[in-house]
Amino acid sequence: MTRILLSLALFLTTASIQAQPEGITWQQTIGAEGNEWIGGIARGNNGAFVICGYSNSTDGASWQNQGSYDMFVAEFSPIGEPLQLLTLGSSGYDEANDVVALSTGGY
């Protein structure tokens, strides 16, 4: 009985180790000279990832800050390629705190 339990435990341990992904699948850095905060992340039906948050960066072609802090939405392909970056805001403080993937394919 001990041998069966030990074999079963060893099999389950091996199976769970093999089920774990190895390392980082992909990583991407976004931002500029200011501060960026992530408010939410969602994975869409197409496998793409959308990240939202807010930033006070003003440099770079993609960071077009309108005021104190502006919200941003960034979309990445399933393999981490940047697809789009939107910054939205007013002259005041604007932030995005969450993003949700819709069953229709949007966010």
Backbone as JSON, one array per atom type, in Angstrom:
{
  "sequence": "MTRILLSLALFLTTASIQAQPEGITWQQTIGAEGNEWIGGIARGNNGAFVICGYSNSTDGASWQNQGSYDMFVAEFSPIGEPLQLLTLGSSGYDEANDVVALSTGGY",
  "N": [[0.82, -1.2, 0.0], [1.95, 1.26, 0.77], [3.81, 1.61, -1.24], [2.18, 2.0, -3.47], [0.83, 4.4, -2.82], [3.04, 6.12, -2.64], [3.95, 5.99, -5.29], [1.71, 7.04, -6.6], [1.66, 9.63, -5.47], [4.12, 10.58, -6.41], [3.63, 10.51, -9.16], [1.5, 12.39, -9.37], [2.81, 14.69, -8.47], [4.79, 14.95, -10.46], [3.13, 15.31, -12.69], [1.88, 17.72, -12.01], [4.05, 19.45, -11.99], [4.85, 19.37, -14.67], [2.67, 20.59, -15.79], [2.96, 23.23, -15.24], [3.68, 26.46, -16.56], [6.74, 27.39, -18.17], [8.82, 29.86, -17.07], [8.68, 33.32, -18.19], [6.22, 34.16, -20.48], [5.93, 36.35, -22.25], [7.05, 39.75, -22.17], [6.53, 43.25, -21.83], [7.36, 46.65, -21.98], [5.87, 49.66, -21.14], [5.39, 53.19, -21.22], [6.82, 56.33, -20.17], [8.8, 59.16, -19.29], [7.53, 59.85, -16.95], [5.24, 58.82, -14.36], [3.56, 55.74, -14.31], [0.63, 53.85, -13.73], [-0.95, 50.75, -13.34], [-4.28, 49.95, -13.77], [-6.05, 47.91, -14.48], [-6.34, 44.7, -16.12], [-7.15, 42.69, -18.91], [-8.02, 39.76, -20.76], [-8.86, 39.21, -24.04], [-11.33, 37.62, -26.26], [-9.94, 36.98, -28.56], [-7.44, 36.43, -27.66], [-5.77, 38.56, -27.2], [-4.34, 41.05, -25.01], [-5.49, 43.61, -22.88], [-4.55, 46.5, -21.22], [-5.18, 48.85, -18.74], [-4.87, 52.09, -17.22], [-3.26, 54.85, -15.61], [-1.34, 57.86, -16.21], [1.28, 60.3, -15.84], [3.08, 61.04, -17.7], [4.68, 62.94, -20.26], [6.31, 62.93, -22.43], [7.41, 61.65, -25.64], [5.94, 60.27, -28.61], [3.65, 58.73, -28.32], [2.59, 59.27, -25.79], [0.47, 61.54, -24.99], [-0.16, 63.69, -22.98], [-2.78, 65.44, -21.39], [-3.18, 66.83, -19.1], [-2.95, 66.82, -15.55], [-2.94, 63.93, -14.64], [-3.54, 61.41, -16.98], [-5.71, 58.93, -18.39], [-4.88, 55.71, -19.75], [-5.07, 53.23, -22.33], [-3.84, 50.23, -23.37], [-3.19, 47.86, -25.87], [-2.19, 44.54, -26.52], [-0.91, 41.95, -28.59], [-1.5, 38.33, -28.53], [1.11, 37.37, -28.36], [2.53, 39.41, -27.3], [3.07, 41.67, -28.86], [2.86, 45.17, -29.34], [-0.25, 46.63, -30.04], [-1.99, 48.84, -29.95], [-2.08, 52.1, -28.41], [-3.8, 54.2, -26.41], [-4.33, 57.41, -25.13], [-6.26, 59.22, -22.9], [-7.86, 62.09, -21.68], [-8.36, 65.03, -19.62], [-7.8, 68.46, -18.61], [-7.63, 68.0, -15.97], [-7.47, 65.49, -13.4], [-7.4, 62.26, -14.47], [-8.26, 58.84, -14.57], [-8.06, 55.33, -15.31], [-9.46, 52.53, -13.93], [-10.13, 49.87, -14.29], [-10.64, 47.2, -16.65], [-12.72, 45.32, -18.81], [-13.23, 42.33, -20.56], [-15.48, 41.8, -23.16], [-18.11, 39.53, -24.14], [-18.73, 39.85, -26.77], [-16.41, 40.44, -28.03], [-15.23, 42.91, -27.72], [-13.94, 45.5, -25.47]],
  "CA": [[0.0, 0.0, 0.0], [2.84, 2.41, 0.83], [4.43, 1.76, -2.55], [1.15, 2.55, -4.37], [0.64, 5.79, -2.45], [4.24, 6.85, -3.02], [3.94, 6.08, -6.75], [0.65, 7.98, -6.96], [2.11, 10.97, -5.09], [5.18, 10.95, -7.34], [2.98, 10.77, -10.46], [0.76, 13.66, -9.28], [3.8, 15.76, -8.39], [5.38, 15.09, -11.79], [2.1, 15.86, -13.57], [1.65, 19.13, -11.7], [5.23, 20.19, -12.4], [4.81, 19.46, -16.11], [1.57, 21.46, -16.17], [3.35, 24.62, -14.98], [4.4, 27.11, -17.66], [8.14, 27.67, -17.84], [9.27, 31.23, -17.23], [7.81, 34.39, -18.67], [5.82, 33.95, -21.87], [6.39, 37.58, -22.91], [6.96, 40.95, -21.35], [6.55, 44.47, -22.62], [7.45, 47.85, -21.16], [5.21, 50.84, -21.68], [5.57, 54.34, -20.36], [7.76, 57.37, -20.58], [9.61, 59.69, -18.2], [6.72, 60.09, -15.75], [4.78, 57.68, -13.58], [2.44, 55.0, -14.86], [0.0, 52.9, -12.82], [-1.86, 49.81, -13.98], [-5.55, 49.85, -13.08], [-6.68, 46.64, -14.76], [-5.88, 43.95, -17.28], [-8.14, 41.71, -19.35], [-7.66, 39.0, -21.96], [-10.01, 39.13, -24.92], [-11.65, 36.37, -26.94], [-8.93, 36.74, -29.58], [-6.17, 36.16, -26.99], [-5.06, 39.81, -26.95], [-4.42, 41.6, -23.66], [-5.7, 45.06, -22.76], [-4.14, 47.03, -19.92], [-5.59, 50.24, -18.56], [-4.3, 52.72, -16.05], [-3.11, 56.29, -15.75], [0.04, 58.29, -16.34], [1.54, 61.74, -15.92], [4.16, 61.23, -18.67], [4.38, 63.92, -21.31], [7.24, 62.83, -23.56], [7.16, 60.57, -26.59], [4.83, 60.47, -29.55], [2.44, 58.02, -27.9], [2.08, 59.81, -24.55], [0.01, 62.91, -25.23], [-0.83, 64.05, -21.74], [-3.6, 66.65, -21.48], [-3.26, 67.53, -17.81], [-2.24, 66.24, -14.42], [-2.84, 62.5, -14.95], [-4.48, 60.97, -18.01], [-5.87, 57.49, -18.46], [-4.4, 55.08, -20.98], [-5.48, 51.87, -22.66], [-2.85, 49.63, -24.26], [-3.56, 46.52, -26.31], [-1.07, 43.72, -26.96], [-1.28, 40.68, -29.21], [-1.24, 37.19, -27.64], [2.55, 37.14, -28.2], [3.13, 40.58, -26.68], [3.33, 42.8, -29.77], [1.96, 46.31, -29.1], [-1.22, 46.86, -31.11], [-2.41, 50.24, -29.89], [-2.0, 52.81, -27.14], [-4.66, 55.38, -26.4], [-4.33, 58.23, -23.92], [-7.48, 60.01, -22.83], [-7.89, 62.89, -20.48], [-8.7, 66.45, -19.63], [-6.77, 69.22, -17.91], [-7.62, 67.55, -14.58], [-6.96, 64.17, -13.02], [-8.21, 61.21, -15.09], [-7.64, 57.53, -14.42], [-8.83, 54.13, -15.63], [-9.22, 51.61, -12.83], [-10.4, 48.47, -14.63], [-11.06, 46.91, -18.01], [-13.43, 44.05, -18.85], [-13.4, 41.76, -21.89], [-16.88, 41.49, -23.43], [-18.32, 38.31, -24.91], [-18.83, 40.25, -28.17], [-15.07, 40.63, -28.55], [-14.71, 44.22, -27.36], [-13.52, 45.71, -24.08]],
  "C": [[0.87, 1.26, 0.0], [3.45, 2.67, -0.53], [3.45, 2.37, -3.55], [0.93, 4.02, -4.08], [1.83, 6.64, -2.85], [4.3, 7.03, -4.54], [2.9, 7.08, -7.22], [1.07, 9.41, -6.64], [3.2, 11.45, -6.04], [4.62, 11.28, -8.71], [2.26, 12.11, -10.44], [1.72, 14.84, -9.2], [4.43, 16.02, -9.75], [4.39, 15.72, -12.74], [1.88, 17.34, -13.29], [2.86, 19.99, -12.1], [5.23, 20.38, -13.91], [3.71, 20.4, -16.59], [1.91, 22.93, -15.97], [4.03, 25.22, -16.19], [5.83, 27.44, -17.22], [8.46, 29.13, -18.1], [8.21, 32.2, -17.7], [7.49, 34.13, -20.14], [6.23, 35.14, -22.72], [6.3, 38.71, -21.9], [7.12, 42.17, -22.24], [6.6, 45.65, -21.65], [6.74, 48.98, -21.87], [5.46, 51.98, -20.71], [6.6, 55.28, -20.91], [8.48, 57.87, -19.33], [8.84, 59.88, -16.91], [6.4, 58.81, -15.0], [3.58, 57.05, -14.26], [1.94, 54.01, -13.82], [-0.95, 52.03, -13.62], [-3.13, 49.73, -13.13], [-6.23, 48.51, -13.29], [-6.09, 46.0, -16.0], [-6.94, 42.91, -17.61], [-7.6, 41.0, -20.59], [-8.92, 38.8, -22.78], [-10.21, 37.77, -25.55], [-10.6, 36.0, -27.98], [-7.55, 36.46, -28.99], [-5.35, 37.4, -26.69], [-5.27, 40.25, -25.5], [-4.64, 43.1, -23.74], [-5.36, 45.46, -21.33], [-4.62, 48.47, -19.86], [-4.95, 50.77, -17.28], [-4.23, 54.22, -16.23], [-1.65, 56.69, -15.65], [0.13, 59.81, -16.28], [2.71, 62.02, -16.86], [3.74, 62.18, -19.77], [5.3, 63.78, -22.52], [6.88, 61.65, -24.46], [5.93, 60.82, -27.43], [3.54, 59.82, -29.05], [1.83, 58.56, -26.61], [1.72, 61.28, -24.75], [-0.84, 63.35, -24.04], [-1.53, 65.4, -21.88], [-3.65, 67.44, -20.18], [-2.45, 66.83, -16.76], [-1.94, 64.76, -14.66], [-3.9, 62.18, -15.98], [-4.56, 59.45, -17.99], [-5.28, 56.97, -19.76], [-4.98, 53.69, -21.1], [-4.46, 51.35, -23.67], [-3.29, 48.22, -24.6], [-2.33, 45.82, -26.88], [-1.59, 42.43, -27.56], [-1.01, 39.53, -28.23], [0.25, 36.9, -27.45], [3.29, 38.39, -27.73], [3.45, 41.74, -27.59], [2.37, 43.94, -29.47], [1.04, 46.52, -30.3], [-1.69, 48.3, -31.12], [-2.24, 50.78, -28.47], [-2.83, 54.06, -27.28], [-4.48, 56.1, -25.08], [-5.54, 59.14, -23.99], [-7.46, 60.84, -21.57], [-8.27, 64.32, -20.72], [-7.57, 67.21, -18.94], [-6.67, 68.8, -16.45], [-7.01, 66.17, -14.41], [-7.89, 63.1, -13.57], [-7.51, 59.88, -14.91], [-8.61, 56.43, -14.83], [-8.46, 53.07, -14.6], [-9.48, 50.15, -13.16], [-10.81, 48.37, -16.08], [-11.67, 45.52, -18.0], [-13.53, 43.6, -20.3], [-14.87, 41.36, -22.07], [-17.0, 40.23, -24.27], [-18.43, 38.6, -26.41], [-17.47, 40.49, -28.81], [-14.46, 41.97, -28.22], [-14.27, 44.26, -25.91], [-14.33, 46.82, -23.47]]
}
